[in-house]
XYZ file of N, CA and C in Angstrom:
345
model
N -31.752 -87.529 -6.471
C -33.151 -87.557 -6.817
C -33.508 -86.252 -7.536
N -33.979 -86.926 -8.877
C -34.795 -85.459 -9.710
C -36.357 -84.693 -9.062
N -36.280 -83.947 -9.292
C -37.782 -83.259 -9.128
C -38.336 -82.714 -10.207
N -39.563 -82.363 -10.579
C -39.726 -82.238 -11.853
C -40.661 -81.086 -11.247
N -40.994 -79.392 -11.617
C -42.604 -79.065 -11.969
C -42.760 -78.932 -13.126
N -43.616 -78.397 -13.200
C -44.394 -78.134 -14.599
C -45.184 -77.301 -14.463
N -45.558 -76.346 -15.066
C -46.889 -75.111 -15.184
C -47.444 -75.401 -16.474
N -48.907 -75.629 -16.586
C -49.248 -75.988 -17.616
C -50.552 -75.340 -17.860
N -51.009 -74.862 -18.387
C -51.740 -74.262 -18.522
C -53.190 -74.184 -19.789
N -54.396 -74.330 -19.624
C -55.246 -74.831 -20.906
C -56.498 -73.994 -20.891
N -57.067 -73.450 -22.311
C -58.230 -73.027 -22.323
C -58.340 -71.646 -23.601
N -59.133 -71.432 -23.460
C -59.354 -70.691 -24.996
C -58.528 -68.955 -24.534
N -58.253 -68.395 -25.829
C -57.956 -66.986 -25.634
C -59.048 -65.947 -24.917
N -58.246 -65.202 -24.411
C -58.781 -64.680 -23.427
C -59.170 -64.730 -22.238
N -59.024 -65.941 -21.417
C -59.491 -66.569 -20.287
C -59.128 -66.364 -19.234
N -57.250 -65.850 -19.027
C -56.748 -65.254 -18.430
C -55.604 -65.903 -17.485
N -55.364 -67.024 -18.136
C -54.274 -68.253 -18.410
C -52.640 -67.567 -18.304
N -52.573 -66.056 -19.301
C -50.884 -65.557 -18.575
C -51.269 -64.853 -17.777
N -52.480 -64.131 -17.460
C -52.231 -63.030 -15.990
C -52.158 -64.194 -14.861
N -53.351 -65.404 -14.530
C -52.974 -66.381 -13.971
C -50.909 -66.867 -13.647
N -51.064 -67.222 -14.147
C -49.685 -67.284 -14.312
C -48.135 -66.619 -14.177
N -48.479 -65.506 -15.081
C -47.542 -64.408 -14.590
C -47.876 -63.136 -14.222
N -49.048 -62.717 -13.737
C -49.486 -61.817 -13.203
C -48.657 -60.300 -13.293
N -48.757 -59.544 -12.708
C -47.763 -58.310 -13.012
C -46.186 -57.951 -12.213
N -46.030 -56.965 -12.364
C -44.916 -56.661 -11.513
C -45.388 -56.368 -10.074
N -46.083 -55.992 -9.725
C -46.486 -56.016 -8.365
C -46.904 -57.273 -7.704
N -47.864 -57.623 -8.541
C -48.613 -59.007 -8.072
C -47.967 -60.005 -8.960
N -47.017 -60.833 -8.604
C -46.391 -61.988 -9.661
C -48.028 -62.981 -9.297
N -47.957 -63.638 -10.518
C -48.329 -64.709 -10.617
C -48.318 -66.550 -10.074
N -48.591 -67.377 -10.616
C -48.265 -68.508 -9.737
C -46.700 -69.183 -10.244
N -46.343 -69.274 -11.538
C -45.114 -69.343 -11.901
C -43.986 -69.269 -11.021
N -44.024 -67.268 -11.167
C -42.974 -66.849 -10.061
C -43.192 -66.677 -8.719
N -44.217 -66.840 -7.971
C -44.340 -66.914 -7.071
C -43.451 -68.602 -6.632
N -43.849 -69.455 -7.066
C -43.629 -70.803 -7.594
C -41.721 -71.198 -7.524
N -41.409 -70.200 -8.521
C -40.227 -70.377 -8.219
C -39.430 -69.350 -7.396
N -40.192 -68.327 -6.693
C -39.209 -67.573 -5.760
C -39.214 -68.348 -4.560
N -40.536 -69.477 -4.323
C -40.220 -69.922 -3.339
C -39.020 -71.239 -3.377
N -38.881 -71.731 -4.398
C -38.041 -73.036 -4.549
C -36.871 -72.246 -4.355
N -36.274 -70.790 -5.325
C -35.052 -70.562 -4.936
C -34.560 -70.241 -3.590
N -35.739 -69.528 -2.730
C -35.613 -69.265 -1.479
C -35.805 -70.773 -0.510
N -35.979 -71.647 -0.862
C -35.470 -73.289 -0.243
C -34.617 -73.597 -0.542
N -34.374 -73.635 -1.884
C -32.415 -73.985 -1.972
C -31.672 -73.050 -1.451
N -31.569 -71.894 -1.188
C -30.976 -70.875 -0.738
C -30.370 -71.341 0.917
N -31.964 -71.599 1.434
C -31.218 -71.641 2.772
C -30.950 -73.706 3.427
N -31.047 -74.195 2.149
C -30.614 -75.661 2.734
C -29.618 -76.055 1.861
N -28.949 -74.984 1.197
C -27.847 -75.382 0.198
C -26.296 -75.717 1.397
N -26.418 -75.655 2.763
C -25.429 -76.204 3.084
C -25.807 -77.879 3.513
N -26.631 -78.455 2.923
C -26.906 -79.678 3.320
C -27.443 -80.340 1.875
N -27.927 -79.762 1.027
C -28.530 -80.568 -0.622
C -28.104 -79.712 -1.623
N -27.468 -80.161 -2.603
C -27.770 -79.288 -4.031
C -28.654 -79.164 -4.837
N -28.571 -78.216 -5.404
C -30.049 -77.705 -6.209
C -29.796 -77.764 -7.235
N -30.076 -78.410 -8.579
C -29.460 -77.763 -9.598
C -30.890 -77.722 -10.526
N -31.128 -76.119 -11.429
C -32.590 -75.870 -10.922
C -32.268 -75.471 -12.656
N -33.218 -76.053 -13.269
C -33.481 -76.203 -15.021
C -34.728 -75.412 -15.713
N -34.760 -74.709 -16.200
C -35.773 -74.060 -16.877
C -35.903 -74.311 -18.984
N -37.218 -75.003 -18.923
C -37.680 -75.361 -20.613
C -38.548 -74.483 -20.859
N -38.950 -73.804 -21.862
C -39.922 -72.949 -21.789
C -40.312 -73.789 -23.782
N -42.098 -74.299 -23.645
C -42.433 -75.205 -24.818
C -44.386 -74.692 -24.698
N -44.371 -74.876 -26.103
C -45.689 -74.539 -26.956
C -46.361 -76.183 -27.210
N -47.770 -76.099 -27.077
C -48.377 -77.409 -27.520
C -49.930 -76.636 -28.519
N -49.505 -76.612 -29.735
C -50.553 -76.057 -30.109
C -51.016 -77.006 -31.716
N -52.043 -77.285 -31.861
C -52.683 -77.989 -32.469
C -51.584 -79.603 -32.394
N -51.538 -79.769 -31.197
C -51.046 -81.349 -30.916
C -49.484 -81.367 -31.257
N -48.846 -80.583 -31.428
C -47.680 -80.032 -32.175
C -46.596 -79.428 -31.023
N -45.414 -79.688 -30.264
C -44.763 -79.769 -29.467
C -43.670 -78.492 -29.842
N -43.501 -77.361 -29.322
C -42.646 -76.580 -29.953
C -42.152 -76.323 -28.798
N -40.524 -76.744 -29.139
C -39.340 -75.909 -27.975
C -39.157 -74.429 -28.508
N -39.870 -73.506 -27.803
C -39.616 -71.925 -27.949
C -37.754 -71.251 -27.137
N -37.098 -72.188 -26.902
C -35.887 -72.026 -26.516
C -34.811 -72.765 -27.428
N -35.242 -73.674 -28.513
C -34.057 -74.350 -29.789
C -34.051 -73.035 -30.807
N -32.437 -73.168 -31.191
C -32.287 -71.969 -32.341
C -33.424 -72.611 -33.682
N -33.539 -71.653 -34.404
C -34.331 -71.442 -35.506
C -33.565 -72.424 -36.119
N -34.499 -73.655 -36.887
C -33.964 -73.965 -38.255
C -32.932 -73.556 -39.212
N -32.130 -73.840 -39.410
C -31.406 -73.476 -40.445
C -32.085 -73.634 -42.611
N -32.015 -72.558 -42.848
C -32.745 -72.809 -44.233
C -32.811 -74.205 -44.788
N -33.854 -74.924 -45.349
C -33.843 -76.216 -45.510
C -33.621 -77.308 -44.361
N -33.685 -76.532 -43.466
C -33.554 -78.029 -42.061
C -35.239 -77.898 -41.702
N -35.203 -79.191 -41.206
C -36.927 -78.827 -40.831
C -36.838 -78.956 -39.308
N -37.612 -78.875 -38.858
C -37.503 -78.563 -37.379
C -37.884 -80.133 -36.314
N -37.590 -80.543 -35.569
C -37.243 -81.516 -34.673
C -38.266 -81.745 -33.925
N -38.997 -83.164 -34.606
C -40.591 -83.553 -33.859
C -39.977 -83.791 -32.172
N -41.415 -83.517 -31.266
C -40.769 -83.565 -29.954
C -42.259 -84.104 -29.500
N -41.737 -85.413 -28.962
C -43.084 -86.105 -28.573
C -42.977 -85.878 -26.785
N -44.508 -86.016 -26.611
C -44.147 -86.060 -24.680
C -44.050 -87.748 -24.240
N -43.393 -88.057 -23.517
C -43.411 -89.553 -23.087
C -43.559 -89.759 -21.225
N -43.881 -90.896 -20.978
C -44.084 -91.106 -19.459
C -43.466 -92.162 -18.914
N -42.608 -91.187 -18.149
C -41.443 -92.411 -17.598
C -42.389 -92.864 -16.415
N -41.285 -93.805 -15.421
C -42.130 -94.520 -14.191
C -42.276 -93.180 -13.156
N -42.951 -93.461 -12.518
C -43.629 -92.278 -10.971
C -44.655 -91.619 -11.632
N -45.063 -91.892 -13.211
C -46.087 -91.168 -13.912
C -45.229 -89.447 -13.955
N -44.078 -89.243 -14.090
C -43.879 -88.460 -14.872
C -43.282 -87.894 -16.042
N -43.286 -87.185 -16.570
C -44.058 -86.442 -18.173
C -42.307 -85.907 -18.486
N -42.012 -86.310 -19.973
C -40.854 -85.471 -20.238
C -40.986 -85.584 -21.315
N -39.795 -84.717 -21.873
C -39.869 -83.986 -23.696
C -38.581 -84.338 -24.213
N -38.173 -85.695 -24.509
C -36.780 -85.783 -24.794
C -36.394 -84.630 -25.960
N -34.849 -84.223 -25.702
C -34.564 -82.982 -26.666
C -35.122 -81.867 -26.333
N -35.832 -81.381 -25.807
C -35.881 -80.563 -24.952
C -35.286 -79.465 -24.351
N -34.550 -78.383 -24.802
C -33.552 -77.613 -24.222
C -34.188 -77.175 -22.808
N -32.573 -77.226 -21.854
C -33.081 -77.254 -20.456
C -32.298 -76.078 -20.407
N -32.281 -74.814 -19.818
C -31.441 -73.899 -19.610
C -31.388 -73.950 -17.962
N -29.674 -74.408 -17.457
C -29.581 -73.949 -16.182
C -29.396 -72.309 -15.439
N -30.547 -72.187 -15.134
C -30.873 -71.189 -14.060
C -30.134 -71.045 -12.478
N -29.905 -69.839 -11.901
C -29.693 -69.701 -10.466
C -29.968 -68.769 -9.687
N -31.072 -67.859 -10.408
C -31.919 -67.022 -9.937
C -33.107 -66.512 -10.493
N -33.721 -65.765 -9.437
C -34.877 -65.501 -10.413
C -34.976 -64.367 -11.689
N -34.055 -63.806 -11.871
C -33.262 -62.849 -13.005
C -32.517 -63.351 -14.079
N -32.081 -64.756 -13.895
C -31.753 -65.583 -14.576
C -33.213 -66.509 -15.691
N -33.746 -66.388 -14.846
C -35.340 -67.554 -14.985
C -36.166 -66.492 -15.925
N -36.317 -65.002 -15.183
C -36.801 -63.886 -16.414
C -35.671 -64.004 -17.745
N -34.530 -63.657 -17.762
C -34.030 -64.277 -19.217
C -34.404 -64.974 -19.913
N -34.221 -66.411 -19.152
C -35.017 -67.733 -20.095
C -36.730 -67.227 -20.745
N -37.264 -67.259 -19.763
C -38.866 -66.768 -19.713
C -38.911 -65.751 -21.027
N -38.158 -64.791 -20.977
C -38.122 -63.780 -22.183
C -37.551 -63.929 -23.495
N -36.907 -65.322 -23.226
C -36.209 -65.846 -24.673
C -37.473 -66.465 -25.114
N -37.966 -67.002 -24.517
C -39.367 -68.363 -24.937
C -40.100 -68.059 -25.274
């Protein structure tokens, strides 16, 4: 069985949508708060379930779907429409989509800092 989250986030500049979110080094945000607790559940029930724990990091700006984790275009390539679709249980996915597997939360800041 898959699990899916999502952090999603909406509203005009300035509003306060990344401190929300990723808050500082002292005070993390809901993100990482978010996922220190999932790694600290797989951590201690990994002798009974596997975890295998995926990080996408994607832009939706003027209706327009951008994977901020696919390499750059190549000169003359154009870049790869990415629609959202809704499978059954009502949830939300981005076929094509780069998923980067993660296994910590130092791993998850990488991704996060590529995106």
């Amino acid at each position: 069985m898959a699990t899916m989250f999502a952090f999603f986030t909406y509203g005009q500049t300035g509003t306060g949508k990344t401190f929300a979110m990723e808050g500082t080094e002292e005070n993390h945000g809901v993100k990482y708060k978010t996922l220190e607790e999932l790694f600290r559940v797989s951590n201690e029930r990994k002798g009974q379930f596997k975890y295998d724990i995926s990080v996408s990091v994607l832009e939706v700006y003027n209706e327009h779907i951008r994977d901020l984790l696919a390499a750059p275009p190549q000169p003359g390539q154009t870049v790869k429409k990415l629609e959202m679709k809704q499978v059954p249980e009502a949830v939300h996915h981005v076929p094509g989509l780069v998923e980067a597997q993660v296994h910590s939360m130092s791993e998850v800041w990488e991704v996060l800092q590529t995106g």
